[in-house]
Each structure stands twice: as C-alpha cells, then as structure tokens.
PDB file of C-alpha atoms in Angstrom:
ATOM      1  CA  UNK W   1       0.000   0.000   0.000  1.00 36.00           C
ATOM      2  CA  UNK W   2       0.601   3.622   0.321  1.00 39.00           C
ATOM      3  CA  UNK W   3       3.143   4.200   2.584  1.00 40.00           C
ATOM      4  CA  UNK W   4       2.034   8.047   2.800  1.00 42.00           C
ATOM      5  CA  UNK W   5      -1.381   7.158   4.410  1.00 46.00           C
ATOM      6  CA  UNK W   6      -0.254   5.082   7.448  1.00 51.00           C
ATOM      7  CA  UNK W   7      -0.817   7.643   9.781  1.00 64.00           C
ATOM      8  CA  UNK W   8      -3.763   9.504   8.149  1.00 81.00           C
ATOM      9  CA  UNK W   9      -7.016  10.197   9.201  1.00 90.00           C
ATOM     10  CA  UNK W  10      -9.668   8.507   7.117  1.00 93.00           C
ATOM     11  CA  UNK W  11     -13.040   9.381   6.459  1.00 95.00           C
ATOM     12  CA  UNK W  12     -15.127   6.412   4.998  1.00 96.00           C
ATOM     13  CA  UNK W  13     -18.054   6.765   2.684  1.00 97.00           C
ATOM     14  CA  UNK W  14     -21.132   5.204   0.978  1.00 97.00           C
ATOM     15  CA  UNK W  15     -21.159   5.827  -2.892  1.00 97.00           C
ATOM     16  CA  UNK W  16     -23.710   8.287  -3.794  1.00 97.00           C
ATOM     17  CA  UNK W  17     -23.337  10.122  -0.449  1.00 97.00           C
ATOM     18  CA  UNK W  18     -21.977  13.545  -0.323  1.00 97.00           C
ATOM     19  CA  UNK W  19     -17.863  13.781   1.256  1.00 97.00           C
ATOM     20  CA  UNK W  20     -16.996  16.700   3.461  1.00 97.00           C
ATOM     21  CA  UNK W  21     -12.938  17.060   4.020  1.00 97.00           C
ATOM     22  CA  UNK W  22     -11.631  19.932   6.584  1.00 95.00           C
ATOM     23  CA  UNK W  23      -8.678  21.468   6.566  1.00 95.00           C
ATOM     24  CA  UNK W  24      -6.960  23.815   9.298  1.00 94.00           C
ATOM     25  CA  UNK W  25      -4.593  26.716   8.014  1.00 93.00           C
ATOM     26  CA  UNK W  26      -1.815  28.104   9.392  1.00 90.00           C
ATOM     27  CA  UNK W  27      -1.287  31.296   8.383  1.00 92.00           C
ATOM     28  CA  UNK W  28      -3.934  34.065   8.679  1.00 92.00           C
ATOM     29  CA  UNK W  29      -2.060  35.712   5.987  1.00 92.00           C
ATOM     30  CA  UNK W  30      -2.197  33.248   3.036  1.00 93.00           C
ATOM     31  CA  UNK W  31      -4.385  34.302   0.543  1.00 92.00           C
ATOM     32  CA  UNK W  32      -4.831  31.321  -1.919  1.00 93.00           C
ATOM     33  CA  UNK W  33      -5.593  27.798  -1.252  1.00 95.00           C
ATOM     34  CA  UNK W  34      -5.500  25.068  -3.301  1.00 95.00           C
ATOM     35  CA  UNK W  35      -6.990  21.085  -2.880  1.00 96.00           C
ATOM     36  CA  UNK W  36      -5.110  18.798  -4.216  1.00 96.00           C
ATOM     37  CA  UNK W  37      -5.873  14.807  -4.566  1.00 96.00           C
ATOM     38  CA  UNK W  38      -2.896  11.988  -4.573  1.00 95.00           C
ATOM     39  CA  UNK W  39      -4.195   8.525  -5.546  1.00 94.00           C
ATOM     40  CA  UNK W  40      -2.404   5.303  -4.606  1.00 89.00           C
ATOM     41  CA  UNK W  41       1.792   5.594  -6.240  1.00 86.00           C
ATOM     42  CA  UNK W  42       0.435   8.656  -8.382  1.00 90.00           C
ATOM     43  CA  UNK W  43       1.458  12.126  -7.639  1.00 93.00           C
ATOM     44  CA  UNK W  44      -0.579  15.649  -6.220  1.00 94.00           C
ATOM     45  CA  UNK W  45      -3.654  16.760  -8.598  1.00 94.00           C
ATOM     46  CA  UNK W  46      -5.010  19.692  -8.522  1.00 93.00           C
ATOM     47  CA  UNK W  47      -8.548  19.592  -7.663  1.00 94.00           C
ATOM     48  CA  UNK W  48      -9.989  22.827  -6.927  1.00 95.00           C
ATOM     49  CA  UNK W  49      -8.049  26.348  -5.550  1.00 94.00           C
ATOM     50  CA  UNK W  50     -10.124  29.707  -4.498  1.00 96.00           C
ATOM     51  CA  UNK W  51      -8.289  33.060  -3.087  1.00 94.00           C
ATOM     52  CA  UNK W  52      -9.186  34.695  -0.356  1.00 94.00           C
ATOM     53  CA  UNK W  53     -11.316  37.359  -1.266  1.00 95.00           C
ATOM     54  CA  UNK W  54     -13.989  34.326  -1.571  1.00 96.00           C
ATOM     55  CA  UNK W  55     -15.743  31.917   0.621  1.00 96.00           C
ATOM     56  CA  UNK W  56     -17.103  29.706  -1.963  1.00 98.00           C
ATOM     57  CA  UNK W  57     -16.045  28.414  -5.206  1.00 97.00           C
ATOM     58  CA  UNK W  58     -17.835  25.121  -7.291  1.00 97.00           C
ATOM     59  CA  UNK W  59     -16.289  23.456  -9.486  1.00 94.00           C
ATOM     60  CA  UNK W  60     -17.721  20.040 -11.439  1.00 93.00           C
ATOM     61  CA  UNK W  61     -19.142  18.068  -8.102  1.00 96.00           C
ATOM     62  CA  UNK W  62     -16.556  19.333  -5.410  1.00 98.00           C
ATOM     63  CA  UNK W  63     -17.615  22.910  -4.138  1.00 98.00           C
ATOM     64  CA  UNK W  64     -14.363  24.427  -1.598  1.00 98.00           C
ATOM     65  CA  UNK W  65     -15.528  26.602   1.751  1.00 97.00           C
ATOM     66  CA  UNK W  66     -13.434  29.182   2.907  1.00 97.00           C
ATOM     67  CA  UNK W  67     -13.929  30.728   6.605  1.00 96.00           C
ATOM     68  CA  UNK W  68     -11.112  33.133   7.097  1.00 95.00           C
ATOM     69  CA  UNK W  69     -12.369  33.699  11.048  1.00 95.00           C
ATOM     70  CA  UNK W  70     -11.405  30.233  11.822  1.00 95.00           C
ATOM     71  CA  UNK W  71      -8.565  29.583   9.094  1.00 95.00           C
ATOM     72  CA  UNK W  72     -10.644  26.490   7.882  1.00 95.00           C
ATOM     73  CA  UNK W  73     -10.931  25.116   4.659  1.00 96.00           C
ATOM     74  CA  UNK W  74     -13.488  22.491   3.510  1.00 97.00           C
ATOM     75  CA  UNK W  75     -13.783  20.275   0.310  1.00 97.00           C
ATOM     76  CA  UNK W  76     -16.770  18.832  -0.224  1.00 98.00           C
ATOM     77  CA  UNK W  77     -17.694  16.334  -2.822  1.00 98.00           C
ATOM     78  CA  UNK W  78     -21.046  15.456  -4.666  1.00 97.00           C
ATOM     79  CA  UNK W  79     -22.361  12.101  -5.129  1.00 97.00           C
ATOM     80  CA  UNK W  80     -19.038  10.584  -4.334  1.00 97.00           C
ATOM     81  CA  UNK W  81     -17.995   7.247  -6.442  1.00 97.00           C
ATOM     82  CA  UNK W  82     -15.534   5.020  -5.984  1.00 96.00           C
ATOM     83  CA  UNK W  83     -13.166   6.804  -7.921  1.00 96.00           C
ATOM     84  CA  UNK W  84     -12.965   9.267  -5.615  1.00 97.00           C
ATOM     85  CA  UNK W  85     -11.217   7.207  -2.916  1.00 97.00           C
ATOM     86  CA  UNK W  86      -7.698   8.861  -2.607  1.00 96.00           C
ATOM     87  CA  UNK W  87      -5.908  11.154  -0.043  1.00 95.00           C
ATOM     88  CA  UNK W  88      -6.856  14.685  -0.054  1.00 96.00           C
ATOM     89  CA  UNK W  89      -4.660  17.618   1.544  1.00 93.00           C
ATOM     90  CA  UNK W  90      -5.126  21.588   1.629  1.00 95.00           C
ATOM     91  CA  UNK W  91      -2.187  23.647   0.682  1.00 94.00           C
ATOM     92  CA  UNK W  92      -2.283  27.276   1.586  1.00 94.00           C
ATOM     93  CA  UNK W  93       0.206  30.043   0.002  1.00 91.00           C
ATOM     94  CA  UNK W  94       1.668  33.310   1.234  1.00 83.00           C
ATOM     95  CA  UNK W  95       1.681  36.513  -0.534  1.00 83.00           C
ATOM     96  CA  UNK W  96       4.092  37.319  -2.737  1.00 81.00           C
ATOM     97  CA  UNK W  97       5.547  33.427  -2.560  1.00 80.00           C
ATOM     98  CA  UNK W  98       5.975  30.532  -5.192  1.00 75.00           C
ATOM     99  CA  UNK W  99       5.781  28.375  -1.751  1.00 79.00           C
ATOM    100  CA  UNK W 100       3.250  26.331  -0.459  1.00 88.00           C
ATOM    101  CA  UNK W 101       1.973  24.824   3.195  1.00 90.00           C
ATOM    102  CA  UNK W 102       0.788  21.863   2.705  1.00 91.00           C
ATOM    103  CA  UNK W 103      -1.724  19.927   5.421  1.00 91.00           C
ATOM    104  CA  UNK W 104      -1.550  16.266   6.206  1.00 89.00           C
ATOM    105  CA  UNK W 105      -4.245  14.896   4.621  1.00 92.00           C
ATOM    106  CA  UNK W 106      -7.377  13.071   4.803  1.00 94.00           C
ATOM    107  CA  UNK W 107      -7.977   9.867   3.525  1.00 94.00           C
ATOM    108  CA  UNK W 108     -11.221   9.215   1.317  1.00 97.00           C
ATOM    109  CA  UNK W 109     -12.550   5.655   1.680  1.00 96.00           C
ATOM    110  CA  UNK W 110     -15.724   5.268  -0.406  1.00 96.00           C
ATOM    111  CA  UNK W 111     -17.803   2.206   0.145  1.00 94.00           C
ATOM    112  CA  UNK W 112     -19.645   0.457  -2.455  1.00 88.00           C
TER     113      UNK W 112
ATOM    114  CA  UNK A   1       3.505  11.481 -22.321  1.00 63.00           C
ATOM    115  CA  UNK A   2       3.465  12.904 -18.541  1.00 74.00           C
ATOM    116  CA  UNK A   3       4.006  16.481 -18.112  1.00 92.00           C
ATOM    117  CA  UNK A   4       5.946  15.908 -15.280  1.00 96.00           C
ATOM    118  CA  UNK A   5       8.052  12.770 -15.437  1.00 96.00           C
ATOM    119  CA  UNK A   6      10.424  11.485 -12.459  1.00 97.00           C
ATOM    120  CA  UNK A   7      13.492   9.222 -12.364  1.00 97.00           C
ATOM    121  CA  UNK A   8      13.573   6.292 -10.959  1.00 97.00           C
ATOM    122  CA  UNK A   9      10.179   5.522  -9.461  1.00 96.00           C
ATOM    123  CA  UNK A  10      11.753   3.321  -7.367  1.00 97.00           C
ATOM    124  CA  UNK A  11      15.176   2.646  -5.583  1.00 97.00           C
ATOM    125  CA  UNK A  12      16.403   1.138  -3.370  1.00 97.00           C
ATOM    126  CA  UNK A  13      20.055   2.177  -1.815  1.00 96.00           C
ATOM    127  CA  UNK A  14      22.259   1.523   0.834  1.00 97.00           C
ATOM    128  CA  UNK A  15      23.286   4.118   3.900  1.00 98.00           C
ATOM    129  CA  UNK A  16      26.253   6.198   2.585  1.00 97.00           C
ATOM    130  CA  UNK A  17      25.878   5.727  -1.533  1.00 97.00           C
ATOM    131  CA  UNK A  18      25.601   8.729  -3.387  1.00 97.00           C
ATOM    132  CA  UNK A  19      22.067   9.036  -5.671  1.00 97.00           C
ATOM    133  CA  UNK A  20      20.665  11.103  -7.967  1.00 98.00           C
ATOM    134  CA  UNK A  21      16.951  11.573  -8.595  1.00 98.00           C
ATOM    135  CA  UNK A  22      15.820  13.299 -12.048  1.00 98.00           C
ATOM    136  CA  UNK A  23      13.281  15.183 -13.019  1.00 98.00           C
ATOM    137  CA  UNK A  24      12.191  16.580 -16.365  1.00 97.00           C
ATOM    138  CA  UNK A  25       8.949  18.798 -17.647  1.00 97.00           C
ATOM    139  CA  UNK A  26       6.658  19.455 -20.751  1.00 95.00           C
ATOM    140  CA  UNK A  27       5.544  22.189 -19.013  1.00 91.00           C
ATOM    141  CA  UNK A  28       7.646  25.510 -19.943  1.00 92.00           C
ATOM    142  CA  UNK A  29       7.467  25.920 -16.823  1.00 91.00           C
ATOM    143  CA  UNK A  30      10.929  28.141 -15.066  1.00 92.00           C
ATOM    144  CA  UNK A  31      10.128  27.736 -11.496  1.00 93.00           C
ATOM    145  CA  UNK A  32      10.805  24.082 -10.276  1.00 95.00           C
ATOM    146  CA  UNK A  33      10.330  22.375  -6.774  1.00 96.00           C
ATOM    147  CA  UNK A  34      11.736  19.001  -4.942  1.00 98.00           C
ATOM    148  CA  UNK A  35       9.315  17.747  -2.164  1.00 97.00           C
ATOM    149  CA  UNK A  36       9.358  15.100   0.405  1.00 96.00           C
ATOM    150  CA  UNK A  37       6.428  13.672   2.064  1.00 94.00           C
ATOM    151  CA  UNK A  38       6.303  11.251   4.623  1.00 91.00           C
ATOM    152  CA  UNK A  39       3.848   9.223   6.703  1.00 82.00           C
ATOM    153  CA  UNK A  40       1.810  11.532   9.226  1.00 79.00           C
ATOM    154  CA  UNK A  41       3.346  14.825   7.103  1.00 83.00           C
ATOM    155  CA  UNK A  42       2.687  17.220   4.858  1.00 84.00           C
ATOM    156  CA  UNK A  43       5.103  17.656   1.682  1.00 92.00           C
ATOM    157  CA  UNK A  44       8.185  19.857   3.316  1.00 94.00           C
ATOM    158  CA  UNK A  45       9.804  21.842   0.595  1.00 94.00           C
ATOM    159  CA  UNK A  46      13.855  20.585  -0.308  1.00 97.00           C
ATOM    160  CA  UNK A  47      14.666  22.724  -2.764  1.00 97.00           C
ATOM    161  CA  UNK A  48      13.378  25.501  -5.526  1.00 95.00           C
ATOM    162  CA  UNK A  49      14.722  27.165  -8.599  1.00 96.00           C
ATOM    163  CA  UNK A  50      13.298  30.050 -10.219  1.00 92.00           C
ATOM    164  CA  UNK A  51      15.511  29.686 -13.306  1.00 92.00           C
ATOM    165  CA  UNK A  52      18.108  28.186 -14.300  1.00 92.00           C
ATOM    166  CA  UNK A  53      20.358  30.218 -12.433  1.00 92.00           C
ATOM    167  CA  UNK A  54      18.659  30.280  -9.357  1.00 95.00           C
ATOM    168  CA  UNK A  55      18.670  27.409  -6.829  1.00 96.00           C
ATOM    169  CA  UNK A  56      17.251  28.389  -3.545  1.00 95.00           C
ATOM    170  CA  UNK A  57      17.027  26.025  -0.568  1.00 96.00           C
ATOM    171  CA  UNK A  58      13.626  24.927   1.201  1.00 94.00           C
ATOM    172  CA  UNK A  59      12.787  23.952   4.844  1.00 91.00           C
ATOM    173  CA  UNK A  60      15.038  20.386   4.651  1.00 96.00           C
ATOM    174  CA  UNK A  61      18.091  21.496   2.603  1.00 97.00           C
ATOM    175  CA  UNK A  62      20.490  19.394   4.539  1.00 96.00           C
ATOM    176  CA  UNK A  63      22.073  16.432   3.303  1.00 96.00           C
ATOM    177  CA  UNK A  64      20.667  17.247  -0.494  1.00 98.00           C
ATOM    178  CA  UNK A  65      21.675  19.384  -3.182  1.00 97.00           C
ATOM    179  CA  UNK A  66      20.101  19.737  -7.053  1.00 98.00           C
ATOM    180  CA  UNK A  67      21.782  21.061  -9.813  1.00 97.00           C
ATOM    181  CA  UNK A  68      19.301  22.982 -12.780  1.00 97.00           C
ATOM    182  CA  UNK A  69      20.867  21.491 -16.038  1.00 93.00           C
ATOM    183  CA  UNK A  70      18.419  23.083 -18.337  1.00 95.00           C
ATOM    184  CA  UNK A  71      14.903  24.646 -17.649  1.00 95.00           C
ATOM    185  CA  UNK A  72      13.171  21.709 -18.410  1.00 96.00           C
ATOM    186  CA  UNK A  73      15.990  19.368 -16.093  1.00 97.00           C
ATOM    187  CA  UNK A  74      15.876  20.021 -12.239  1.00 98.00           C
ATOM    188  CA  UNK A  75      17.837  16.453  -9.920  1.00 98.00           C
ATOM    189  CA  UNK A  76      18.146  16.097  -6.813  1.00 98.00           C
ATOM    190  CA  UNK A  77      21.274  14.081  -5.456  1.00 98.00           C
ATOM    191  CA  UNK A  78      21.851  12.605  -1.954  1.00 97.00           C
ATOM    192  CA  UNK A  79      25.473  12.926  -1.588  1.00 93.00           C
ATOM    193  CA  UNK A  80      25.008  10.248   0.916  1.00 97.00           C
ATOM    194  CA  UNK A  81      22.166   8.446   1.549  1.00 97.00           C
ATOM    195  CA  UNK A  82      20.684   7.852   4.780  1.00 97.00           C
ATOM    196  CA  UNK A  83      17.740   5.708   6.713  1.00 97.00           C
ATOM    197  CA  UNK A  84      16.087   8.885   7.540  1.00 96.00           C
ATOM    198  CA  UNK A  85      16.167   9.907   3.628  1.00 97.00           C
ATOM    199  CA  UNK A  86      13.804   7.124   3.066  1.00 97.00           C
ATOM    200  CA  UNK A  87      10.640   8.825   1.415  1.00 96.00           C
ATOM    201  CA  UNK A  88       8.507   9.795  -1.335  1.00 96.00           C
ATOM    202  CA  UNK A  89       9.837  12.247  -3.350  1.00 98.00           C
ATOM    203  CA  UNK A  90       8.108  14.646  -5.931  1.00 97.00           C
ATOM    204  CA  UNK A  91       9.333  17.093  -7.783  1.00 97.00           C
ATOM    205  CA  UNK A  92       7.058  19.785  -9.409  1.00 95.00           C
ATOM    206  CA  UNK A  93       6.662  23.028 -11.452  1.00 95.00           C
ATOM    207  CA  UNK A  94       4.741  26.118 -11.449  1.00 90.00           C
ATOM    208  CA  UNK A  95       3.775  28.587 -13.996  1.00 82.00           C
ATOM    209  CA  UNK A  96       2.343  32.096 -13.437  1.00 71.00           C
ATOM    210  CA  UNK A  97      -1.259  30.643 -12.323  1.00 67.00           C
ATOM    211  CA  UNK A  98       0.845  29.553  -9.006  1.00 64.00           C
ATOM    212  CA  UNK A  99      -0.591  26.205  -8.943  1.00 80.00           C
ATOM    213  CA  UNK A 100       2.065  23.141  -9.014  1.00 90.00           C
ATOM    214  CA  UNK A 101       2.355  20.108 -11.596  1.00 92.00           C
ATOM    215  CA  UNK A 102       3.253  17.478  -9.715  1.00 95.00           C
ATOM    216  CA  UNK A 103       5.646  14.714 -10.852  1.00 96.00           C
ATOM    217  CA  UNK A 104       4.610  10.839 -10.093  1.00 95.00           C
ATOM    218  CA  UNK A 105       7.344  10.373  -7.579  1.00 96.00           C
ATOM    219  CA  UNK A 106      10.062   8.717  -6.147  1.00 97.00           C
ATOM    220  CA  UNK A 107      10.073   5.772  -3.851  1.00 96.00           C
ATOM    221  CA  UNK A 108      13.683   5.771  -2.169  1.00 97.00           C
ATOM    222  CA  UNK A 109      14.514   3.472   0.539  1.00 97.00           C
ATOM    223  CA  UNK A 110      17.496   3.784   1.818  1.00 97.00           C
ATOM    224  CA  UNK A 111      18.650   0.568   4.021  1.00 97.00           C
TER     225      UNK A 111
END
C-alpha cells in the first residue's frame, strides 16, 4: 500500500453520499488555497483552488468553503464514487511566494 | 507522455551511496520544486529554482543538493544516503497561475 497514508485520518463513505474534508490553516495571511488529490503511487492533482477574497467556489461536483475567522478550509464532494477514494490535503500560500503549506491529509474511503 | 516525469520511481540504496533523482517537464514551466512527504506529514519543501540560475534552498536542505541542467531538467542528489532519507519524493513546477504540476514520484529506501 501507500506508505504516505499510514498515519492519516480517514473518512469512509457510501457511494452516492456527499464527502466533506476539513482542513486547518496556518497562516492568517495566506491568501490562496488550493486542494489537491494523490491517488495510490500517483502524484498531487489539482482539484480545486479559491483566493481569499472568496468563501465559496464550485467546481464540477466538489464545491471548496473558505472561513477566514477560523482559518478552515473544507472540500466537499457530490455524489461521491468510488473513484474518488484517494488522499486529499489543503495547501495554503503566502503573498508574494511561489511556496506552499501543505496539510496532512485526509484519507477518502468510499464504500460500495 | 506525462508532463511531469520522475526518475527512478523506485530505488532502493544503501546508507552512505551517493544518488541522484531526475526530473524533467513538458511544461515551460521556469520555477521548479523538490518535495518530500512522509507518513503523518505534509510535503516539506527541499529545494526551488526560479531559473536556471537560481537554486534556492527549502525547509530540509540538509544532506541534499540539485543542480538545474536546463529549464526543463531540475535532480536532486543525496550525496550520501541515509535511513532517515527514506521517502517519497516529488518534484514539481509552477507557472504564473501559481498552482504546481506534480511529478509521479520517487520511492527511495534507503537501508
């Protein structure tokens, strides 16, 4: 298996049911987060990202909450399938940086 | 072919032995990134170059260095290898839309 995801929290599933993933931020002065997905031996993909001057942003199925108060992010996904079973981590970037904080991760168990 | 592509995808080394871990992009990309991640942590940044003239070093610069051969060409060497350097790897580029291309990664064991 995925060595990564030993130590990972895991929220489990039922296919067609709707995934929520949180995130906690660091920095109150990061103004653009991004949600990536890594499947089993495959790299980061990027998912979804929103700045902060929003506090919602949809893309196709996954909608991303932002709540600057708290420095929380959420991911949530629509009608989640089995494909969607992967590890799932925030990444949060400072102004005027090309560098990234990136969470832990949550791991997405769907059951069939 | 992979936008991204990463050199070995797996190895396996022993403590002391000097390795080298490639990386090459499709991209266009100029500004280039080596990450490790490891169980129970987020990716922690190793090195970055802007161009190929600039090499700046991340959060976990010791006991690596990477050389920028050519925009597209950014490796990452372990002078030599340790058990703690036992991780996934990933290098990755960025554009001017700041998010990152990641590579597929880099199993390295080092034993």
């Amino acid at each position: 298996g995925e060595s990564v995801g030993l130590h990972l929290p895991t929220l489990s599933v039922q296919e067609g049911d709707n995934s929520i993933i949180n995130c906690a931020y660091s920095n109150s002065a990061s103004d653009y987060f991004i949600w990536y997905k890594q499947e089993s031996g495959k790299g980061p993909q990027f998912i979804i990202d929103i700045r902060s001057n929003m506090d919602k942003r949809q893309g196709q199925r996954v909608t991303v909450l932002l709540n600057k108060t708290v420095k929380h992010l959420s991911l949530q996904i629509a009608a989640t399938q089995p494909g969607d079973s992967a590890v799932y981590f925030c990444a949060e970037n400072l102004p005027g940086t090309y560098k990234y904080i990136f969470g832990t991760g949550t791991r997405l168990k769907v059951l069939a | 072919d992979a936008d991204v592509t990463q050199t070995p995808r797996n190895r396996i080394t022993k403590t002391g032995k000097r390795i080298m871990l490639e990386c090459s992009q499709t991209k266009g990309h100029d500004r280039m990134y080596w990450y490790r991640q490891d169980p129970g942590l987020g990716l922690r940044l190793i090195y970055y170059s802007f161009d190929v003239k600039d090499i700046n070093k991340g959060e976990i610069s010791d006991g690596y260095s990477v050389s920028r051969q050519a925009q597209a060409k950014f490796s990452l060497s372990l002078e030599s290898a340790i058990p703690n350097q036992t991780a996934l790897y990933f290098c990755a580029t960025s554009g001017t839309n700041y998010g990152y291309t990641f590579g597929s990664g880099t199993r390295l064991t080092v034993v």
